[in-house]
Coordinates of C-alpha atoms and ligand atoms in Angstrom, one line a residue:
X1 CA -46.8 4.5 -16.1
X2 CA -43.6 5.3 -17.9
X3 CA -44.0 4.1 -21.4
X4 CA -41.1 3.1 -23.5
X5 CA -41.7 6.0 -25.9
X6 CA -41.8 8.6 -23.2
X7 CA -38.6 7.5 -21.5
X8 CA -35.9 10.2 -22.0
X9 CA -33.0 8.9 -24.0
X10 CA -30.5 9.6 -21.1
X11 CA -32.7 7.8 -18.6
X12 CA -32.9 4.9 -20.9
X13 CA -29.1 4.9 -21.2
X14 CA -28.6 4.9 -17.5
X15 CA -31.2 2.2 -17.1
X16 CA -29.5 0.1 -19.7
X17 CA -26.1 0.5 -18.1
X18 CA -27.5 -0.6 -14.8
X19 CA -29.2 -3.6 -16.2
X20 CA -26.1 -4.7 -18.3
X21 CA -23.5 -3.8 -15.7
X22 CA -25.0 -4.2 -12.2
X23 CA -21.5 -4.2 -10.8
X24 CA -21.0 -0.7 -12.1
X25 CA -24.2 0.5 -10.5
X26 CA -23.1 -0.6 -7.1
X27 CA -19.4 0.4 -7.2
X28 CA -18.7 2.9 -4.6
X29 CA -16.3 5.8 -4.1
X30 CA -14.4 5.3 -0.8
X31 CA -12.8 8.3 0.7
X32 CA -9.9 8.1 3.2
X33 CA -7.7 10.7 4.8
X34 CA -4.2 9.6 5.7
X35 CA -2.4 12.2 7.8
X36 CA 1.2 11.5 8.3
X37 CA 2.2 12.5 11.8
X38 CA 4.9 11.8 14.3
X39 CA 3.8 9.8 17.3
X40 CA 5.4 8.9 20.6
X41 CA 5.6 5.2 21.2
X42 CA 7.9 5.2 24.2
X43 CA 5.9 2.4 25.8
X44 CA 7.4 0.2 23.1
X45 CA 10.9 1.2 24.2
X46 CA 11.4 3.5 21.2
X47 CA 13.9 6.3 21.7
X48 CA 12.3 8.6 19.1
X49 CA 8.8 9.4 17.9
X50 CA 7.8 7.4 14.9
X51 CA 6.2 8.4 11.6
X52 CA 2.6 7.1 11.5
X53 CA -0.5 7.4 9.5
X54 CA -3.2 9.0 11.7
X55 CA -1.1 8.3 14.8
X56 CA -1.7 4.6 14.5
X57 CA 0.7 1.6 14.5
X58 CA -0.2 -0.4 12.5
X59 CA -2.1 2.2 10.5
X60 CA -5.7 2.3 9.5
X61 CA -7.4 -0.5 7.6
X62 CA -8.5 0.4 4.1
X63 CA -11.8 -1.4 3.3
X64 CA -13.4 -1.6 -0.2
X65 CA -15.2 -3.9 -2.5
X66 CA -14.0 -5.2 -5.8
X67 CA -15.0 -2.5 -8.4
X68 CA -14.8 0.4 -6.0
X69 CA -13.0 3.6 -6.6
X70 CA -10.7 4.5 -3.8
X71 CA -9.5 8.1 -3.0
X72 CA -6.9 8.5 -0.3
X73 CA -5.8 12.0 0.5
X74 CA -2.3 11.8 2.0
X75 CA -1.3 14.8 4.0
X76 CA 2.4 15.0 4.9
X77 CA 2.8 16.6 8.3
X78 CA 6.3 15.2 9.1
X79 CA 9.7 16.4 8.1
X80 CA 10.4 13.4 5.9
X81 CA 9.5 13.1 2.2
X82 CA 6.6 10.5 2.0
X83 CA 4.9 8.3 -0.5
X84 CA 2.3 5.5 0.0
X85 CA 2.2 2.3 -2.1
X86 CA -1.0 0.2 -2.3
X87 CA 0.9 -3.1 -2.4
X88 CA -0.7 -5.6 -4.8
X89 CA -3.4 -3.2 -6.2
X90 CA -2.9 -3.5 -9.9
X91 CA -3.4 0.2 -10.7
X92 CA -4.7 -0.4 -14.2
X93 CA -3.5 2.6 -16.2
X94 CA -3.2 4.6 -13.0
X95 CA 0.6 4.2 -12.3
X96 CA 0.5 7.8 -10.9
X97 CA -1.2 6.4 -7.8
X98 CA 1.2 3.4 -7.4
X99 CA 3.5 5.2 -5.0
X100 CA 7.1 4.0 -5.1
X101 CA 9.3 7.2 -4.8
X102 CA 11.2 8.2 -7.8
X103 CA 9.7 5.3 -9.8
X104 CA 6.0 6.3 -10.0
X105 CA 6.0 9.7 -8.5
X106 CA 8.1 12.4 -6.8
X107 CA 7.7 12.2 -3.0
X108 CA 5.1 14.3 -1.2
X109 CA 7.2 16.9 0.5
X110 CA 6.7 18.1 4.1
X111 CA 3.5 20.3 4.3
X112 CA 2.2 19.0 0.9
X113 CA -0.6 16.6 0.1
X114 CA -1.5 14.2 -2.8
X115 CA -4.7 12.4 -3.7
X116 CA -4.2 8.8 -4.6
X117 CA -7.0 7.8 -6.9
X118 CA -7.5 4.2 -8.1
X119 CA -10.1 1.6 -8.9
X120 CA -9.9 -2.0 -7.7
X121 CA -10.6 -4.1 -10.8
X122 CA -10.7 -7.9 -10.8
X123 CA -9.2 -8.3 -7.4
X124 CA -10.6 -9.2 -4.0
X125 CA -8.8 -10.4 -0.8
X126 CA -6.1 -9.1 1.5
X127 CA -3.4 -6.7 0.5
X128 CA -1.7 -3.9 2.4
X129 CA -0.5 -0.4 2.0
X130 CA 2.9 1.0 3.1
X131 CA 5.2 4.0 2.8
X132 CA 7.4 3.5 -0.2
X133 CA 10.4 5.6 0.5
X134 CA 13.5 4.8 2.4
X135 CA 12.6 2.7 5.5
X136 CA 9.4 4.6 6.5
X137 CA 7.3 1.6 5.9
X138 CA 8.7 0.1 9.1
X139 CA 6.1 2.2 11.0
X140 CA 3.7 3.3 8.2
X141 CA 1.7 0.3 7.0
X142 CA -1.8 -1.1 7.3
X143 CA -4.2 -3.7 5.9
X144 CA -6.2 -3.4 2.7
X145 CA -9.4 -5.5 2.8
X146 CA -11.1 -6.0 -0.5
X147 CA -14.5 -7.7 -0.2
X148 CA -16.0 -9.5 -3.2
X149 CA -18.7 -7.6 -5.1
X150 CA -22.0 -7.5 -3.3
X151 CA -23.8 -10.8 -3.5
X152 CA -20.7 -12.7 -4.6
X153 CA -19.8 -15.3 -1.9
X154 CA -16.4 -16.5 -1.1
X155 CA -15.4 -19.7 -2.8
X156 CA -15.0 -21.3 0.6
X157 CA -17.3 -21.6 3.7
X158 CA -18.4 -18.3 5.0
X159 CA -16.4 -17.5 8.2
X160 CA -18.2 -16.2 11.2
X161 CA -15.7 -13.3 11.6
X162 CA -12.6 -12.0 10.0
X163 CA -9.4 -11.1 11.9
X164 CA -6.6 -9.0 10.5
X165 CA -3.1 -10.0 11.7
X166 CA -0.3 -7.6 10.7
X167 CA 3.2 -9.0 11.3
X168 CA 6.0 -6.5 11.4
X169 CA 9.4 -5.6 12.9
X170 CA 10.2 -3.0 15.6
X171 CA 13.4 -1.1 16.2
X172 CA 13.9 0.9 19.4
X173 CA 15.9 3.3 17.3
X174 CA 14.6 5.6 14.6
X175 CA 14.6 3.4 11.5
X176 CA 15.7 6.2 9.3
X177 CA 18.8 6.5 11.4
X178 CA 19.3 2.7 11.2
X179 CA 19.3 2.6 7.4
X180 CA 21.4 5.8 7.1
X181 CA 24.0 4.4 9.4
X182 CA 24.1 1.2 7.4
X183 CA 24.5 3.2 4.1
X184 CA 27.3 5.3 5.6
X185 CA 29.2 2.2 6.8
X186 CA 28.6 0.1 3.7
X187 CA 27.7 -2.8 6.1
X188 CA 24.3 -4.4 6.9
X189 CA 22.1 -2.1 9.0
X190 CA 21.2 -3.3 12.5
X191 CA 18.6 -6.0 12.8
X192 CA 15.2 -5.2 14.5
X193 CA 14.7 -5.5 18.3
X194 CA 11.4 -7.3 18.2
X195 CA 8.7 -8.7 16.0
X196 CA 5.2 -7.3 16.2
X197 CA 1.7 -8.8 15.9
X198 CA -0.8 -6.1 15.3
X199 CA 1.6 -3.7 17.0
X200 CA 2.2 -5.8 20.1
X201 CA 5.8 -6.7 20.6
X202 CA 5.9 -9.0 23.6
X203 CA 9.3 -8.6 25.2
X204 CA 11.8 -6.4 23.4
X205 CA 15.6 -7.1 23.4
X206 CA 17.5 -4.8 25.9
X207 CA 14.4 -3.1 26.9
X208 CA 13.9 -2.2 30.6
X209 CA 10.1 -2.3 30.4
X210 CA 9.3 -6.0 30.8
X211 CA 5.8 -6.4 29.4
X212 CA 4.9 -4.7 26.1
X213 CA 1.5 -6.3 25.7
X214 CA 0.5 -9.4 24.0
X215 CA -1.8 -9.8 21.0
X216 CA -4.9 -11.8 21.9
X217 CA -7.2 -13.5 19.4
X218 CA -10.6 -14.2 20.9
X219 CA -12.6 -16.9 19.4
X220 CA -15.9 -18.7 19.9
X221 CA -15.8 -22.5 20.2
X222 CA -16.5 -24.4 17.0
X223 CA -16.7 -21.3 14.9
X224 CA -14.6 -20.7 11.7
X225 CA -12.6 -17.5 11.4
X226 CA -10.9 -16.0 8.4
X227 CA -7.4 -14.7 9.3
X228 CA -6.0 -12.1 7.0
X229 CA -2.3 -12.4 7.7
X230 CA 0.1 -9.7 6.3
X231 CA 3.8 -9.7 6.5
X232 CA 4.7 -6.0 6.7
X233 CA 8.1 -6.6 8.1
X234 CA 11.1 -4.8 6.7
X235 CA 13.6 -7.6 6.4
X236 CA 12.3 -10.8 8.0
X237 CA 10.6 -13.8 6.4
X238 CA 8.3 -15.3 9.0
X239 CA 6.9 -18.6 10.2
X240 CA 3.4 -18.3 11.9
X241 CA 1.8 -20.9 14.0
X242 CA -1.1 -21.3 16.5
X243 CA -0.6 -24.1 19.1
X244 CA -3.0 -27.0 18.6
X245 CA -4.7 -25.5 15.6
X246 CA -4.5 -26.0 11.8
X247 CA -5.0 -23.4 9.1
X248 CA -6.7 -23.9 5.7
X249 CA -5.1 -21.5 3.3
X250 CA -7.6 -20.1 0.8
X251 CA -6.0 -17.1 -0.7
X252 CA -2.6 -15.4 -1.1
X253 CA -1.8 -11.9 -2.4
X254 CA -5.5 -11.4 -3.1
X255 CA -5.8 -14.4 -5.4
X256 CA -7.9 -17.5 -4.4
X257 CA -6.0 -20.7 -4.0
X258 CA -7.0 -24.4 -3.8
X259 CA -7.6 -24.8 -0.1
X260 CA -4.8 -26.6 1.7
X261 CA -4.3 -27.5 5.3
X262 CA -1.1 -26.7 7.2
X263 CA 0.0 -26.1 10.8
X264 CA 2.7 -23.6 9.7
X265 CA 2.3 -20.5 7.6
X266 CA 5.4 -19.2 5.8
X267 CA 5.1 -15.6 4.7
X268 CA 7.7 -13.3 3.2
X269 CA 7.7 -9.5 3.5
X270 CA 5.2 -8.3 0.8
X271 CA 3.1 -11.4 1.0
X272 CA -0.4 -11.8 2.4
X273 CA -2.2 -15.0 3.3
X274 CA -5.9 -15.6 4.0
X275 CA -6.5 -18.8 6.1
X276 CA -9.5 -20.3 7.7
X277 CA -9.1 -21.2 11.3
X278 CA -11.5 -23.5 13.0
X279 CA -11.7 -23.0 16.7
X280 CA -12.1 -26.7 17.4
X281 CA -9.8 -27.2 20.4
X282 CA -10.7 -27.4 24.1
X283 CA -12.1 -24.0 25.1
X284 CA -10.8 -24.5 28.6
X285 CA -7.2 -24.0 27.5
X286 CA -5.4 -21.0 25.9
X287 CA -3.0 -21.4 23.0
X288 CA 0.2 -19.7 22.0
X289 CA 0.4 -17.9 18.7
X290 CA 4.1 -17.8 17.5
X291 CA 5.9 -15.7 15.0
X292 CA 9.6 -16.2 14.2
X293 CA 12.1 -15.6 11.5
X294 CA 13.2 -17.8 8.7
X295 CA 16.8 -17.4 7.5
X296 CA 18.7 -20.3 6.0
X297 CA 21.9 -18.3 5.0
X298 CA 24.2 -19.0 8.0
X299 CA 26.3 -15.9 7.6
X300 CA 23.4 -13.4 7.4
X301 CA 22.3 -11.8 10.7
X302 CA 18.6 -11.6 11.4
X303 CA 16.3 -10.8 14.2
X304 CA 16.0 -14.2 15.9
X305 CA 13.4 -13.1 18.6
X306 CA 10.1 -15.0 18.7
X307 CA 7.0 -13.0 19.4
X308 CA 4.0 -14.7 21.0
X309 CA 0.4 -13.9 21.0
X310 CA -2.5 -15.8 22.6
X311 CA -5.6 -17.5 21.3
X312 CA -8.4 -17.6 23.9
X313 CA -11.8 -19.1 23.8
X314 CA -14.7 -16.9 24.9
X315 CA -15.9 -18.0 28.2
X316 CA -12.7 -20.0 28.9
X317 CA -11.5 -19.9 32.5
X318 CA -9.1 -17.1 33.3
X319 CA -6.4 -19.3 34.7
X320 CA -6.6 -21.8 31.8
X321 CA -3.7 -24.0 31.0
X322 CA -1.4 -22.7 28.2
X323 CA -0.7 -24.9 25.2
X324 CA 2.7 -24.2 23.8
X325 CA 3.9 -24.4 20.2
X326 CA 7.4 -25.0 18.9
X327 CA 8.4 -22.8 16.0
X328 CA 10.3 -24.3 13.1
X329 CA 14.0 -23.8 13.4
X330 CA 15.2 -20.5 12.0
X331 CA 16.9 -22.3 9.0
X332 CA 13.9 -24.6 8.2
X333 CA 14.3 -24.4 4.4
X334 CA 11.9 -27.4 4.1
X335 CA 9.1 -25.6 6.0
X336 CA 9.5 -22.6 3.7
X337 CA 9.5 -24.7 0.5
X338 CA 6.7 -27.1 1.5
X339 CA 4.4 -24.1 2.1
X340 CA 5.4 -22.3 -1.1
X341 CA 5.1 -25.5 -3.3
X342 CA 1.7 -26.4 -1.9
X343 CA 0.1 -23.3 -3.2
X344 CA -2.1 -23.6 -6.3
X345 CA -4.5 -21.2 -8.0
X346 CA -8.1 -22.0 -7.4
X347 CA -8.5 -22.1 -11.2
X348 CA -12.3 -22.5 -11.1
X349 CA -14.7 -21.5 -13.9
X350 CA -15.3 -18.2 -12.1
X351 CA -11.6 -17.6 -11.2
X352 CA -9.6 -19.2 -14.0
X353 CA -5.8 -19.1 -14.0
X354 CA -4.9 -17.3 -17.2
X355 CA -1.4 -18.4 -17.5
X356 CA 0.4 -17.1 -20.7
X357 CA 1.2 -20.2 -22.7
X358 CA 3.4 -18.6 -25.4
X359 CA 6.2 -16.3 -24.4
X360 CA 7.5 -13.2 -26.2
X361 CA 10.2 -12.3 -23.8
X362 CA 12.2 -15.1 -22.0
X363 CA 14.4 -13.4 -19.4
X364 CA 16.9 -14.8 -16.9
X365 CA 17.5 -12.4 -14.0
X366 CA 20.2 -13.2 -11.4
X367 CA 19.4 -11.7 -8.0
X368 CA 21.9 -11.2 -5.3
X369 CA 24.5 -9.0 -3.7
X370 CA 28.0 -7.8 -4.5
X371 CA 30.7 -5.5 -3.3
X372 CA 31.6 -2.1 -4.8
X373 CA 34.3 0.4 -3.8
X374 CA 33.3 3.1 -1.3
X375 CA 36.0 5.5 -0.2
X376 CA 34.0 6.8 2.8
X377 CA 32.8 3.4 4.0
X378 CA 34.1 1.3 6.9
X379 CA 36.2 -1.1 4.8
X380 CA 36.6 1.1 1.7
X381 CA 33.8 -0.9 0.2
X382 CA 30.1 -1.3 0.4
X383 CA 27.6 -4.1 0.0
X384 CA 25.3 -3.7 -3.0
X385 CA 22.4 -5.5 -4.4
X386 CA 21.9 -6.3 -8.1
X387 CA 19.8 -7.9 -10.8
X388 CA 21.9 -9.2 -13.7
X389 CA 24.9 -7.4 -12.2
X390 CA 23.2 -4.0 -12.5
X391 CA 22.9 -2.1 -9.2
X392 CA 19.9 0.2 -9.7
X393 CA 20.6 3.9 -9.0
X394 CA 17.6 5.9 -8.0
X395 CA 16.9 8.8 -10.4
X396 CA 16.2 12.3 -9.1
X397 CA 12.8 12.5 -10.8
X398 CA 10.3 9.7 -11.2
X399 CA 10.8 7.3 -14.1
X400 CA 7.1 7.4 -15.0
X401 CA 7.2 11.2 -15.3
X402 CA 10.4 11.0 -17.3
X403 CA 8.8 8.5 -19.6
X404 CA 5.4 10.3 -20.0
X405 CA 7.0 13.7 -20.6
X406 CA 9.8 12.4 -22.7
X407 CA 12.5 13.7 -20.4
X408 CA 15.8 12.3 -21.6
X409 CA 18.8 11.4 -19.4
X410 CA 16.8 9.9 -16.5
X411 CA 16.9 6.3 -17.5
X412 CA 18.0 4.0 -20.3
X413 CA 15.9 1.1 -21.6
X414 CA 18.7 -1.4 -22.0
X415 CA 18.2 -3.5 -18.9
X416 CA 19.9 -6.8 -19.8
X417 CA 17.7 -9.9 -20.5
X418 CA 20.3 -12.1 -19.0
X419 CA 23.4 -11.9 -16.8
X420 CA 26.5 -10.6 -18.5
X421 CA 28.4 -13.9 -18.1
X422 CA 27.3 -17.5 -17.5
X423 CA 28.7 -19.1 -14.4
X424 CA 27.8 -21.5 -11.7
X425 CA 25.5 -19.1 -9.9
X426 CA 25.1 -21.2 -6.8
X427 CA 28.6 -22.7 -6.4
X428 CA 29.6 -23.1 -2.8
X429 CA 32.8 -21.1 -2.7
X430 CA 32.4 -18.4 -5.3
X431 CA 35.8 -16.9 -6.2
X432 CA 34.9 -14.7 -9.1
X433 CA 34.5 -10.9 -9.2
X434 CA 32.2 -9.1 -6.7
X435 CA 31.8 -5.7 -8.4
X436 CA 28.6 -4.7 -10.1
X437 CA 27.8 -1.9 -12.6
X438 CA 25.6 1.0 -11.6
X439 CA 22.6 2.0 -13.8
X440 CA 19.1 3.3 -14.0
X441 CA 17.8 0.8 -16.6
X442 CA 14.4 -0.4 -17.5
X443 CA 13.3 -3.3 -19.5
X444 CA 10.8 -2.2 -22.3
X445 CA 7.8 -4.3 -23.2
X446 CA 5.1 -3.6 -25.8
X447 CA 1.5 -3.7 -24.7
X448 CA 0.2 -7.3 -24.2
X449 CA 3.6 -8.9 -24.5
X450 CA 4.0 -12.1 -22.6
X451 CA 7.0 -12.5 -20.3
X452 CA 8.7 -15.2 -18.5
X453 CA 11.4 -14.3 -15.9
X454 CA 13.5 -17.0 -14.4
X455 CA 14.8 -15.4 -11.2
X456 CA 18.1 -17.1 -10.2
X457 CA 19.7 -16.6 -6.8
X458 CA 23.5 -16.2 -6.7
X459 CA 25.9 -17.4 -4.0
X460 CA 28.1 -14.2 -4.3
X461 CA 28.8 -13.2 -0.7
X462 CA 26.0 -15.4 0.5
X463 CA 23.1 -17.3 -1.2
X464 CA 19.9 -15.9 0.3
X465 CA 16.2 -16.1 -0.1
X466 CA 14.9 -13.0 -1.9
X467 CA 11.1 -12.2 -2.0
X468 CA 10.8 -10.4 -5.3
X469 CA 7.8 -8.1 -5.7
X470 CA 6.4 -6.8 -9.0
X471 CA 4.3 -3.7 -9.2
X472 CA 1.4 -3.2 -11.6
X473 CA 0.6 -6.9 -12.3
X474 CA 0.3 -10.3 -10.7
X475 CA 2.4 -13.1 -12.1
X476 CA 2.0 -16.9 -12.1
X477 CA 4.7 -18.9 -10.3
X478 CA 5.2 -21.7 -12.9
X479 CA 8.3 -23.3 -11.4
X480 CA 10.8 -23.3 -8.5
X481 CA 13.9 -25.3 -7.8
X482 CA 17.3 -25.5 -6.2
X483 CA 20.7 -25.0 -7.8
X484 CA 21.0 -23.5 -11.3
X485 CA 18.0 -23.3 -13.6
X486 CA 18.5 -25.7 -16.4
X487 CA 16.9 -24.2 -19.6
X488 CA 16.6 -27.5 -21.4
X489 CA 15.2 -29.6 -18.5
X490 CA 13.4 -27.5 -16.0
X491 CA 10.7 -25.9 -18.1
X492 CA 9.3 -29.4 -18.9
X493 CA 8.1 -29.5 -15.3
X494 CA 6.5 -26.1 -15.3
X495 CA 2.9 -25.9 -14.0
X496 CA 1.0 -24.1 -16.7
X497 CA -2.4 -25.3 -15.5
X498 CA -3.0 -24.0 -11.9
X499 CA 0.2 -22.2 -10.8
X500 CA -0.3 -19.8 -7.9
X501 CA -0.9 -16.2 -8.8
X502 CA 0.8 -13.6 -6.6
X503 CA 2.7 -10.3 -6.5
X504 CA 5.6 -11.4 -4.3
X505 CA 7.6 -14.7 -4.5
X506 CA 10.8 -16.0 -3.0
X507 CA 13.8 -16.8 -5.1
X508 CA 14.8 -19.6 -2.7
X509 CA 18.3 -19.6 -1.2
X510 CA 20.7 -21.0 -3.9
X511 CA 17.8 -21.7 -6.2
X512 CA 15.5 -20.3 -8.8
X513 CA 11.9 -19.3 -9.4
X514 CA 10.1 -18.9 -12.8
X515 CA 7.3 -16.5 -13.2
X516 CA 5.0 -15.5 -16.1
X517 CA 2.9 -12.5 -16.7
X518 CA 1.1 -10.5 -19.5
X519 CA 2.2 -6.9 -19.9
X520 CA -1.4 -5.5 -20.1
X521 CA -0.9 -2.5 -17.8
X522 CA 0.9 0.4 -19.4
X523 CA 3.3 2.3 -17.2
X524 CA 6.5 2.0 -15.4
X525 CA 6.5 -0.8 -12.8
X526 CA 9.0 -1.4 -10.1
X527 CA 10.4 -4.9 -9.4
X528 CA 12.5 -5.3 -6.3
X529 CA 13.4 -7.5 -3.4
X530 CA 10.9 -6.8 -0.6
X531 CA 13.6 -7.2 2.0
X532 CA 14.1 -3.4 2.4
X533 CA 17.8 -3.9 3.1
X534 CA 18.3 -5.3 -0.3
X535 CA 16.2 -2.7 -2.0
X536 CA 18.3 0.0 -0.3
X537 CA 21.4 -1.8 -1.7
X538 CA 20.0 -1.7 -5.3
X539 CA 18.4 -5.1 -5.8
X540 CA 15.7 -3.5 -8.0
X541 CA 14.8 -2.7 -11.6
X542 CA 11.7 -1.6 -13.5
X543 CA 9.6 -2.7 -16.5
X544 CA 8.4 -0.1 -18.9
X545 CA 5.1 -1.2 -20.5
X546 CA 4.1 0.8 -23.6
X547 CA 0.6 1.9 -24.4
X548 CA -1.6 -0.2 -26.5
X549 CA -4.0 1.1 -29.2
X550 CA -6.5 3.7 -28.0
X551 CA -7.2 5.4 -24.7
X552 CA -8.4 2.3 -22.9
X553 CA -5.1 0.7 -23.3
X554 CA -3.1 3.8 -22.5
X555 CA -1.8 5.3 -19.3
X556 CA -4.2 8.0 -17.9
X557 CA -2.9 11.5 -17.9
X558 CA -1.2 12.5 -14.6
X559 CA -3.4 14.2 -11.9
X560 CA -3.0 18.0 -11.4
X561 CA -1.6 17.6 -7.8
X562 CA 1.2 15.1 -8.8
X563 CA 4.1 16.0 -6.5
X564 CA 7.1 17.7 -8.0
X565 CA 10.7 16.7 -7.2
Ligands
C2O1 CU1 5.4 -3.5 -1.0 CU2 7.6 -1.8 -4.1 O1 6.5 -2.6 -2.5

């Protein structure tokens, strides 16, 4: 028998760690290889091969448990520069693995590789990964499934099975050509030709091939499934329905919610939703699954095609009757807001909502578009995006590198805390100036500062719903409303008890959204509209979060293979 006195000190130390931190003992290292390759998808009417990870569309699913260390080797075998972003993964102190090109890292050049190395801390649920350079994420994206730690159950009834549903958009043309053409003209790029459900398009606009395959969800009668729904679309906010069935939403953006029942899921690009689906309808029928766009700005063009999948019961007759569903109208603002407003943090003892109650930085950010001169563009002008009238100009080396190595001249830290002028942001017929200023500006925060950002839509050119995404941290959505935010009234109605926690939230059309977060992750963190068209136009900025005291509150040193610009 091993007596206490004979136990080697190092064995005792390991033993102690395992007893005190059982989670550490079981955390695993997960290895993935992501090879970026061109692949022919002519059967989906595409005119060009598309950039994929491992030849798959959607790409491979990354599976891990809370606490795991994930290593993904990305090998770039295409002629484009590439980066991958692990959307919603907090990347505590590992900003080098976050992925947005020229913000967190220089791109991985053709023929090069880079090892993304991060741990999943305090998160479980559904997220997704996607390319984060130009429009490559149109074809390079896939699910991230984070299971709870071993032995930790879900805070909802255990589903019999889990099904991933990746929603996206499909262009027949090469999406890099689509955005390049848009940029050259100064006009909006072409809308997509179809929506996809796990890569299935259904019929495609102007495509001579009639059937492109339909996504089918097979279920067992009276069993409960967990749907992990991801909106990986480039520009389209989406309604999702299954005829005859209801969903119970239990999690969004890898944060548990109070369960709520709905027949319509609204999901913006960048958002993820976990919902329980009880297969409790007649097994002798089959049911349409619908996916359609939401767009309540009348002047903005959007892909208005509806894609349908099928839900079938195992053992159901082949010729079973089809149950239809009507999708909400494309401009169903109410359906969007009802869904968004119904979401609440679970806020249980085990999963408390740690909403900052005092605020160090109170910011007002207007989000919208504008028009700047462009001599070479179609009308001598181009559409631009902006936050607080600043159109973000991409630097030529990554902001994080410039910050870490003290390289001057790359960015300035004077991003404005409020718009340059006060005006009626949501007035119906705006007649003021349209031009914005260019800049590569960040907003600087000291470690652990608490921040409130009121995101205010503007009606310049057109009021429009903008799904704003923040890297490096989740935020709490403490308020949302229409019209102009009223600083003396609206904050009284903020929910500081159980607001939903997410990484992407809409600024509603002609309205505002208030978010709060704690700056406890040192690094440089991108915030941008997750409609890629608006990101391309410059609707983006970054927060610079300084180190705290000591190495555990400081950004880790960069890896040796960090790509060079
Ligand atoms: Cu999913 Cu910076 O984005």
